[in-house]
Short mmCIF file of N, CA and C and ligand atoms in Angstrom, two decimals:
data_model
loop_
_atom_site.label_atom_id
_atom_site.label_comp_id
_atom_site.label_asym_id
_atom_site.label_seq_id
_atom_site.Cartn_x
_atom_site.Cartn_y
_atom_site.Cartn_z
N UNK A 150 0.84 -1.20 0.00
CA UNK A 150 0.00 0.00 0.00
C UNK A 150 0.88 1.25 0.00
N UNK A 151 0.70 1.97 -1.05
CA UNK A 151 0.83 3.53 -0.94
C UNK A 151 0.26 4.54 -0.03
N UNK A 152 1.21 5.23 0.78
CA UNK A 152 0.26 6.46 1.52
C UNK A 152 1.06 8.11 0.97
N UNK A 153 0.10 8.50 0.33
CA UNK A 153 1.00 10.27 0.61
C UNK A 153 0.31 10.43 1.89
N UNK A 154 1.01 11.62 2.58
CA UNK A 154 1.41 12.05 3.60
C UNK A 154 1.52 13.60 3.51
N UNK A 155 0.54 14.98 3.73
CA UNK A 155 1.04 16.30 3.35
C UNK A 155 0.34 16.64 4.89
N UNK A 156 1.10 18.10 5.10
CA UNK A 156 0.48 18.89 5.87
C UNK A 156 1.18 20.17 6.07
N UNK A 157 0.79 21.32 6.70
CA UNK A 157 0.96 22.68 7.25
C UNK A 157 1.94 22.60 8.16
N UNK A 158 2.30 23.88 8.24
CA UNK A 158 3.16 24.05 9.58
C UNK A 158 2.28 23.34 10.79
N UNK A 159 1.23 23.41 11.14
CA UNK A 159 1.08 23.46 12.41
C UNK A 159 0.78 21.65 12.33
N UNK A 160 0.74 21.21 11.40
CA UNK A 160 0.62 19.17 11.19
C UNK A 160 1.97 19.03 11.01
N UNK A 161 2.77 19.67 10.66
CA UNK A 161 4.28 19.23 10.73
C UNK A 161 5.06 18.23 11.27
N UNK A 162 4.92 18.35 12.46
CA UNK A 162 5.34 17.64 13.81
C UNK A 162 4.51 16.27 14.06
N UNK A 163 3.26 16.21 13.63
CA UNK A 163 2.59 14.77 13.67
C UNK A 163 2.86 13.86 12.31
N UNK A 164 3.13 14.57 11.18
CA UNK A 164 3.80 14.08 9.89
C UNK A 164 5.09 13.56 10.15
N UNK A 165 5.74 13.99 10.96
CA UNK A 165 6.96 13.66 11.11
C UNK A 165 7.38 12.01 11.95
N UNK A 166 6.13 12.23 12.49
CA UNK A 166 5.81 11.11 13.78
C UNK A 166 5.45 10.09 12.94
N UNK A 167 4.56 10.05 11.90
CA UNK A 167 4.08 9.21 10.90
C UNK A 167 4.57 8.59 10.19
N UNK A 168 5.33 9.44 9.80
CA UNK A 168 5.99 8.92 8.42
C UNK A 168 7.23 7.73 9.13
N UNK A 169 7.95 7.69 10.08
CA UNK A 169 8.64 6.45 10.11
C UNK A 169 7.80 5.33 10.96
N UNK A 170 7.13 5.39 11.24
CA UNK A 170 5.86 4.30 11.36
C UNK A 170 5.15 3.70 11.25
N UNK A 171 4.85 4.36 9.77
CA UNK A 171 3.86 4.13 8.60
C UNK A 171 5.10 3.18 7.67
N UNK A 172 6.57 3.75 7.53
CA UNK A 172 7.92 3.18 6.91
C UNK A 172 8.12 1.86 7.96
N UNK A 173 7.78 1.26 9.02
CA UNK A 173 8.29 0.57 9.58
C UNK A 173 6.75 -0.75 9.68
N UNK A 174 5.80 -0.49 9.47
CA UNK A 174 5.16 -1.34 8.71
C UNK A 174 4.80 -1.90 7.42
N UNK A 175 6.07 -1.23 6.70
CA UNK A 175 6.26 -1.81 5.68
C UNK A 175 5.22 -1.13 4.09
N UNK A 176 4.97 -0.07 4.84
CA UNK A 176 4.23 0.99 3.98
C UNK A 176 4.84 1.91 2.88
N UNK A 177 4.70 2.22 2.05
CA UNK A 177 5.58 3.55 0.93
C UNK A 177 4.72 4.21 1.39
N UNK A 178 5.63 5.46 1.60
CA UNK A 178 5.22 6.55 2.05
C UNK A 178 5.48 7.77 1.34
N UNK A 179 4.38 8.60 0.64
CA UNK A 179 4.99 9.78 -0.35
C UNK A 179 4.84 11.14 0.19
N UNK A 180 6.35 11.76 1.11
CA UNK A 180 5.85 12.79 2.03
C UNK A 180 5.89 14.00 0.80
N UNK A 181 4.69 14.64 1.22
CA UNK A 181 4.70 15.57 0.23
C UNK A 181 4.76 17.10 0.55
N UNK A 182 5.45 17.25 1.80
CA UNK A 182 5.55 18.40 2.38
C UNK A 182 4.83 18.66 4.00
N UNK A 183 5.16 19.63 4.30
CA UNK A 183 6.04 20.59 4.19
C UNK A 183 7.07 20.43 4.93
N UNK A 184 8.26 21.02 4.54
CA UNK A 184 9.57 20.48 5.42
C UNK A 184 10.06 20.70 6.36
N UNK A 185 9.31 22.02 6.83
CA UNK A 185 9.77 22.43 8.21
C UNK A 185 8.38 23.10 9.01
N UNK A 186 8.88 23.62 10.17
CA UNK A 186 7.63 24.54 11.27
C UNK A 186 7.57 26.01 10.59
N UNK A 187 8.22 26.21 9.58
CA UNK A 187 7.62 27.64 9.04
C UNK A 187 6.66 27.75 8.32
N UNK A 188 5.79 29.12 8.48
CA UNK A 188 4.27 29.59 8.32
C UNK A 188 4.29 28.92 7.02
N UNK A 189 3.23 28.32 6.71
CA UNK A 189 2.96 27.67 4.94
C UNK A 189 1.14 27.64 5.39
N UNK A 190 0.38 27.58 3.72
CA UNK A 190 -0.74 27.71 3.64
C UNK A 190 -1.15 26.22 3.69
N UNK A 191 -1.97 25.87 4.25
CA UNK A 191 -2.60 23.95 4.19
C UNK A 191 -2.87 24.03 2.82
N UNK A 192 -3.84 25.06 2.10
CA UNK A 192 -4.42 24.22 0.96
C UNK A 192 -3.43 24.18 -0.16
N UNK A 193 -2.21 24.69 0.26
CA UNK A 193 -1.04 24.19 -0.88
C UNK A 193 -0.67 22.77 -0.89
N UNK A 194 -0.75 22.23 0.45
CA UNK A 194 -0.08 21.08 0.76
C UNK A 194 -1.05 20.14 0.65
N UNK A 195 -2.93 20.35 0.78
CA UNK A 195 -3.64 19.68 0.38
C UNK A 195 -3.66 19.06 -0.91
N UNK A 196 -3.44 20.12 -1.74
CA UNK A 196 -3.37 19.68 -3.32
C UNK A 196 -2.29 18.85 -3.43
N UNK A 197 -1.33 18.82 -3.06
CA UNK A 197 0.22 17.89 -3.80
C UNK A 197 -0.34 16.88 -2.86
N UNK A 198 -1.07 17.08 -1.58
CA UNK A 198 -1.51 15.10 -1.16
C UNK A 198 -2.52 14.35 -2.20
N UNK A 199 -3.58 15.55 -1.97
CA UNK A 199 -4.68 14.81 -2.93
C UNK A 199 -4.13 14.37 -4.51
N UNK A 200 -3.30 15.18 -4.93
CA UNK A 200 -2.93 14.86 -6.51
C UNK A 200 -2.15 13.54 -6.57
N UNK A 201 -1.44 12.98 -5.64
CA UNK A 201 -0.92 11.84 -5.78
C UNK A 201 -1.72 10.71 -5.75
N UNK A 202 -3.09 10.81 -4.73
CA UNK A 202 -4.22 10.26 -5.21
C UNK A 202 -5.12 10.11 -6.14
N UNK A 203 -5.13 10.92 -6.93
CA UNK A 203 -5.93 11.26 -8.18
C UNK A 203 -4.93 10.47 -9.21
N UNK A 204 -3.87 10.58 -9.42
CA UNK A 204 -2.66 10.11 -10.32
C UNK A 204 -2.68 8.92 -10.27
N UNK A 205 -3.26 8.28 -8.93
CA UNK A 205 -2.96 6.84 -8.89
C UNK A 205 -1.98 6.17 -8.02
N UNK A 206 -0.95 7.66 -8.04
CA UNK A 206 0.02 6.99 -7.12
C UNK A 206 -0.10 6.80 -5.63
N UNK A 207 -0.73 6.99 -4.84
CA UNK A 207 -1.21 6.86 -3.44
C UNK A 207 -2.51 6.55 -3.22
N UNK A 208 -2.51 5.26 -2.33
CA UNK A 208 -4.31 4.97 -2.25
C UNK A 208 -5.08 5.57 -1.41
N UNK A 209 -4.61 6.49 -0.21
CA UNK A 209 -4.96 7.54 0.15
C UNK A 209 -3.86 8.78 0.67
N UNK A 210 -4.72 9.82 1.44
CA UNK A 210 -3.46 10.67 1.86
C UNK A 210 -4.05 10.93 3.19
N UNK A 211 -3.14 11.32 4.11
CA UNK A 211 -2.71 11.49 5.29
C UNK A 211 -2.71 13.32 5.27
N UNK A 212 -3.66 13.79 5.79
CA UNK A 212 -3.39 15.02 6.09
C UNK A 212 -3.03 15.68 7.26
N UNK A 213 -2.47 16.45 7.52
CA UNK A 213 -2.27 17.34 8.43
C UNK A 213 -2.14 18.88 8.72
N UNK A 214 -3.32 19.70 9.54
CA UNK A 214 -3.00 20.75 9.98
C UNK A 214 -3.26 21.21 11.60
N UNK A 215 -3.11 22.38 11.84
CA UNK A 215 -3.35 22.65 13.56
C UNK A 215 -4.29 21.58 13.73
N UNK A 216 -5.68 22.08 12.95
CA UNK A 216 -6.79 21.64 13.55
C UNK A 216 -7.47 19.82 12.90
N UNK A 217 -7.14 20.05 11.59
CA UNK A 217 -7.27 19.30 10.81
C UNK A 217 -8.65 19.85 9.86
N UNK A 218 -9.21 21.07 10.69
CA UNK A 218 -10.41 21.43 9.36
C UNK A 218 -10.22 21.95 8.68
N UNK A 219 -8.97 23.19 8.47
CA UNK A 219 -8.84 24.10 7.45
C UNK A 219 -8.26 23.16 6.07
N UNK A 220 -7.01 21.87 6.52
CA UNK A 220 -6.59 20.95 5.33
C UNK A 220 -7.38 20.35 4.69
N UNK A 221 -8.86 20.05 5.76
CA UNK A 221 -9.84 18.80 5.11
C UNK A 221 -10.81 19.85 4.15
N UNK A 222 -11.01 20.80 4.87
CA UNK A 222 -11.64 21.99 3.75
C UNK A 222 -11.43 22.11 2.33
N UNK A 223 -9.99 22.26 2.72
CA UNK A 223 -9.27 22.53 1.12
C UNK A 223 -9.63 20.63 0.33
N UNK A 224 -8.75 19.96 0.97
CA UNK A 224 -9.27 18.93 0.18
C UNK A 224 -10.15 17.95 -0.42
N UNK A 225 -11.58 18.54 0.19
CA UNK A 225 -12.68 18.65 -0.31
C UNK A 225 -13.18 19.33 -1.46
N UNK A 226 -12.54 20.45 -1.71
CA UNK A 226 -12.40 21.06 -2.72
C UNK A 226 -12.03 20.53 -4.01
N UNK A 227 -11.05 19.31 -3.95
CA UNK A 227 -10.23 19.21 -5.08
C UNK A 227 -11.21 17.57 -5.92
N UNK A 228 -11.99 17.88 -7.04
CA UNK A 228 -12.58 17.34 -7.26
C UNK A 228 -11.96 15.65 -7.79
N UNK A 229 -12.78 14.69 -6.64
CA UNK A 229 -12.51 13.32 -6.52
C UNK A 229 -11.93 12.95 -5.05
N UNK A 230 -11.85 13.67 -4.22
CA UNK A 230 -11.57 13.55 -3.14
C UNK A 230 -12.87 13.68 -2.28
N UNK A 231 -12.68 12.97 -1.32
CA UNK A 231 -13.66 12.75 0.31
C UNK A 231 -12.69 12.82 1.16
N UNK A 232 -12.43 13.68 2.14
CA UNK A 232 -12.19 13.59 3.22
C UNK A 232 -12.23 13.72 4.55
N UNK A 233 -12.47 12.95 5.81
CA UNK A 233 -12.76 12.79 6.64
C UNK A 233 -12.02 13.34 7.51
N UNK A 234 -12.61 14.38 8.42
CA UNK A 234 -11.50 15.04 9.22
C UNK A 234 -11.87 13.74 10.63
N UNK A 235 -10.84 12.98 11.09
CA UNK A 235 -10.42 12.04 11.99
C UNK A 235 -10.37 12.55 13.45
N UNK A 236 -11.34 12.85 14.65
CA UNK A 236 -10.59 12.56 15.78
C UNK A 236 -10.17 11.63 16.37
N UNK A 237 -11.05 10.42 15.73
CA UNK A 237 -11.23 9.39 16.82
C UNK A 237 -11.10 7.85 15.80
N UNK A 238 -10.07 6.86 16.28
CA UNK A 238 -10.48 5.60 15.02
C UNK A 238 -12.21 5.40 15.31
N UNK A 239 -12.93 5.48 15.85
CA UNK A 239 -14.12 4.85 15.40
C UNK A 239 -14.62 6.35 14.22
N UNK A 240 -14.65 6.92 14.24
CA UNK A 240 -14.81 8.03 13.27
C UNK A 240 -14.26 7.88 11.83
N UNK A 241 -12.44 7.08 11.98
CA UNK A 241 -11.68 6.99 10.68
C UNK A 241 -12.62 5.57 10.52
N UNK A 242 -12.79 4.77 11.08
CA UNK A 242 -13.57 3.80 10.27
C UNK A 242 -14.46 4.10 9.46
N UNK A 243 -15.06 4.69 10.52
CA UNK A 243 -16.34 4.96 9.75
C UNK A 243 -16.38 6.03 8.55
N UNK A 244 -15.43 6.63 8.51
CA UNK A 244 -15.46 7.11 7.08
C UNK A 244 -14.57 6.66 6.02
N UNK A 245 -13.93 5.69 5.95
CA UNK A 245 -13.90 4.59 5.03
C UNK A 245 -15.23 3.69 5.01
N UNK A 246 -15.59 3.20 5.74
CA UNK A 246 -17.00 2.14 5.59
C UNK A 246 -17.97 2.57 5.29
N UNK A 247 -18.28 3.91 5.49
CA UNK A 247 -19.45 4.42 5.22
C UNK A 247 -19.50 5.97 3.66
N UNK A 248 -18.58 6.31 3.99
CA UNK A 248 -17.85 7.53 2.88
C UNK A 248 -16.62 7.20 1.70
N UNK A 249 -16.49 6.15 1.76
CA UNK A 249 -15.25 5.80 1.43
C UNK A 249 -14.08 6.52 1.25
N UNK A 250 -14.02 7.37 2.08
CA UNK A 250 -13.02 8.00 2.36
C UNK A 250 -11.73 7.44 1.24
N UNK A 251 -11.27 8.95 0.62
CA UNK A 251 -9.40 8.37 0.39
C UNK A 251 -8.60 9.49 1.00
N UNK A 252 -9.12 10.32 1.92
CA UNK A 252 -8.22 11.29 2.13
C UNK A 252 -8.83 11.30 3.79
N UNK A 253 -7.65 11.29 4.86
CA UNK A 253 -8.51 11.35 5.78
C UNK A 253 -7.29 12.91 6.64
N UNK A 254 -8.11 13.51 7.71
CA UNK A 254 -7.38 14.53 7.86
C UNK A 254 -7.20 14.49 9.79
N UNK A 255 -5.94 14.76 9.91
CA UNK A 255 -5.71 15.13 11.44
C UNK A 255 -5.89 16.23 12.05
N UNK A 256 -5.58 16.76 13.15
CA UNK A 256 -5.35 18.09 13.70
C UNK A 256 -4.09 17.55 14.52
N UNK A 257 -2.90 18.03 13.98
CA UNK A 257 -1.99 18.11 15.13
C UNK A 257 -1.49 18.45 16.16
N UNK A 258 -2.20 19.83 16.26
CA UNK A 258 -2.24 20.43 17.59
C UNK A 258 -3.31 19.92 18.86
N UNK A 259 -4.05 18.82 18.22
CA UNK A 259 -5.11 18.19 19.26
C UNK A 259 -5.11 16.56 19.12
N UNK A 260 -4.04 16.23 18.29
CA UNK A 260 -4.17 14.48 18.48
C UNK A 260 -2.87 14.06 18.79
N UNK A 261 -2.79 13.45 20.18
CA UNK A 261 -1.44 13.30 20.22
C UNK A 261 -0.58 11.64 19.57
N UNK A 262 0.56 12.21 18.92
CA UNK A 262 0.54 10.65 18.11
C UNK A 262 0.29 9.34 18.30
N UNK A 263 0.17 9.04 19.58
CA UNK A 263 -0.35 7.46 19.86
C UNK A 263 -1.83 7.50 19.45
N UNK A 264 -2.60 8.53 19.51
CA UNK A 264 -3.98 8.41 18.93
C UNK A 264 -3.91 8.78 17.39
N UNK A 265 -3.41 9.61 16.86
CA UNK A 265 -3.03 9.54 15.47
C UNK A 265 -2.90 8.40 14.71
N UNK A 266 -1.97 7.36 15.39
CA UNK A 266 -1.79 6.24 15.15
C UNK A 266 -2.88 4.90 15.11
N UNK A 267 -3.47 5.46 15.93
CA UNK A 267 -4.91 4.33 16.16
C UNK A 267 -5.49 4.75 15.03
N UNK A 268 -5.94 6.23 14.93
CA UNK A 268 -6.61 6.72 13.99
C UNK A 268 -6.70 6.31 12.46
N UNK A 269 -4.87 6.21 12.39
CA UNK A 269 -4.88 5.70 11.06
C UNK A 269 -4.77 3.89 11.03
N UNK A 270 -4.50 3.61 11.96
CA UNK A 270 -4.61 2.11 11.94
C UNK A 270 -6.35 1.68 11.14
N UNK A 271 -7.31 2.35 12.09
CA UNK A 271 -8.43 1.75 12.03
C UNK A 271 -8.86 2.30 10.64
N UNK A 272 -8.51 3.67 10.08
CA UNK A 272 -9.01 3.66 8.69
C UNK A 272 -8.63 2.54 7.88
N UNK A 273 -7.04 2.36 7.97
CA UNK A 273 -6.73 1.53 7.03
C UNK A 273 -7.25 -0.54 7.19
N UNK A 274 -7.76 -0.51 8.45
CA UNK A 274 -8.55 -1.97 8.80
C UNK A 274 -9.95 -1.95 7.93
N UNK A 275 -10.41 -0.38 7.85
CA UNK A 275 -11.97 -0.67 7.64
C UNK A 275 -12.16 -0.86 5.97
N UNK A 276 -13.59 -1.34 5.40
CA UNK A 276 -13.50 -1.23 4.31
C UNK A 276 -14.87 -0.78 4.00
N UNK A 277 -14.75 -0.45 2.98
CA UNK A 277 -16.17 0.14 2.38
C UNK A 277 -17.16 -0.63 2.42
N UNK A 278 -18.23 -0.26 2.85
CA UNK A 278 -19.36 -1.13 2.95
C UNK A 278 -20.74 -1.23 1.63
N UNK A 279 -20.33 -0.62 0.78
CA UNK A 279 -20.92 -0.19 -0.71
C UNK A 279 -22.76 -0.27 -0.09
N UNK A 280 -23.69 -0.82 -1.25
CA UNK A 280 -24.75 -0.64 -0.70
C UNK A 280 -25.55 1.10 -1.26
N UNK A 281 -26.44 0.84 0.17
CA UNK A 281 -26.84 2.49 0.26
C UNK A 281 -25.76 3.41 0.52
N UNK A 282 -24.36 2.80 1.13
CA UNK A 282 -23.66 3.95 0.92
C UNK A 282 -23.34 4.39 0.07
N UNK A 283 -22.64 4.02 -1.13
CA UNK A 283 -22.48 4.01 -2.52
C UNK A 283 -23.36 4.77 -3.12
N UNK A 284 -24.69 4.67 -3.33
CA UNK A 284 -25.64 5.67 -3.53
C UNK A 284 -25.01 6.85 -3.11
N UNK A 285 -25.45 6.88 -1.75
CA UNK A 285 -24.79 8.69 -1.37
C UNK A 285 -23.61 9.28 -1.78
N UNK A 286 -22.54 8.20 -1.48
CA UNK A 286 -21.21 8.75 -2.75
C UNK A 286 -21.64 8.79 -3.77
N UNK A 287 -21.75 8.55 -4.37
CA UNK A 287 -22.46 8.67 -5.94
C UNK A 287 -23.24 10.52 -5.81
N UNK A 288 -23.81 10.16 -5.01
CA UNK A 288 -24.79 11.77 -4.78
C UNK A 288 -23.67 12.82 -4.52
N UNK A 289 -22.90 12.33 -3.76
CA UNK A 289 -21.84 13.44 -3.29
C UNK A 289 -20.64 13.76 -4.81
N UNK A 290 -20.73 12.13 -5.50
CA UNK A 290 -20.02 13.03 -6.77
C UNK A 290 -20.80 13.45 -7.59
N UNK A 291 -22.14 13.53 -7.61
CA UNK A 291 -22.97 14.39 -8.39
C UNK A 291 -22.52 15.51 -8.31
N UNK A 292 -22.54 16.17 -7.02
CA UNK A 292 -22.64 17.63 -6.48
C UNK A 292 -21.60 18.19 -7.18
N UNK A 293 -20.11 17.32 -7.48
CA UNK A 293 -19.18 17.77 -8.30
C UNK A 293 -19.28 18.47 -9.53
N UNK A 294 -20.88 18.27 -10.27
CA UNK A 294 -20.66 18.75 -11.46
C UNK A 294 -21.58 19.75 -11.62
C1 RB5 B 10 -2.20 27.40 11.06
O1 RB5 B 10 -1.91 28.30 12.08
C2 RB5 B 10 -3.59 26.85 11.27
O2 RB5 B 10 -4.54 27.81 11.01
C3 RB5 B 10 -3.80 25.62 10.41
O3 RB5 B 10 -2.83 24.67 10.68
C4 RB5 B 10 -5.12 24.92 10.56
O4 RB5 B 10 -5.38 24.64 11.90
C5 RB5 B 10 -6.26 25.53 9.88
O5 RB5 B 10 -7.38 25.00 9.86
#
């Protein structure tokens, strides 16, 4: 499995936490910024996560900002993306199983990495449950056009 991996200054520090953890289960990991704690805009860093998803090359992305709403904002925006802003793994499940989530988003200033870690554990356990959910995705990529 492919993961990109982007976030803001203020997800910085939980990206950092990720990425050799995500490398030590045997994961590719495509960090796509940003490289340090200086001021940067999320929805720059949204786009270069989500685009590696769209390309094909990552089966989802890993976002990160302070909060995790201003990144998931932006990457909602970028048409073909769903993403689930994550506090909690029963939340990341559920938006893979129920949203099919490919983009799911943190707040780093409020998840500290052992829950980050659950977080993304349980997205990546859950699976889509198609169905009536599928319908509503379907509705939600209507809205795209
Ligand atoms: C950056 O200070 C902060 O606004 C950003 O990381 C994020 O929390 C926005 O939603």
């Amino acid at each position: 499995m492919k993961i990109a991996i982007a976030s803001d200054h203020g997800g910085f520090s939980l990206k950092q936490e990720l990425i050799p953890w995500l490398k030590e289960k045997g994961l590719e990991v495509i960090d796509c910024g940003t490289d340090s704690e200086d001021s940067c805009d999320y929805p720059d860093y949204a786009k270069k996560g989500c685009d590696e998803v769209l390309s094909g090359n990552a089966d989802f992305v890993i976002l990160c900002c302070g909060t995790g709403v201003g990144i998931s904002i932006a990457a909602n925006k970028v048409h073909g993306i769903r993403c689930g802003l994550c506090p909690s793994p029963e939340i990341a499940a559920l938006v893979k199983q129920h949203n099919n989530a490919n983009a799911i988003a943190l707040g780093g200033r409020f998840t500290e990495p052992a829950l980050a870690k659950e977080i993304v554990e349980a997205y990546m356990n859950a699976e889509f449950m198609g169905g009536r959910h599928q319908t509503r995705v379907d509705k939600i990529s209507a809205l795209e056009d």
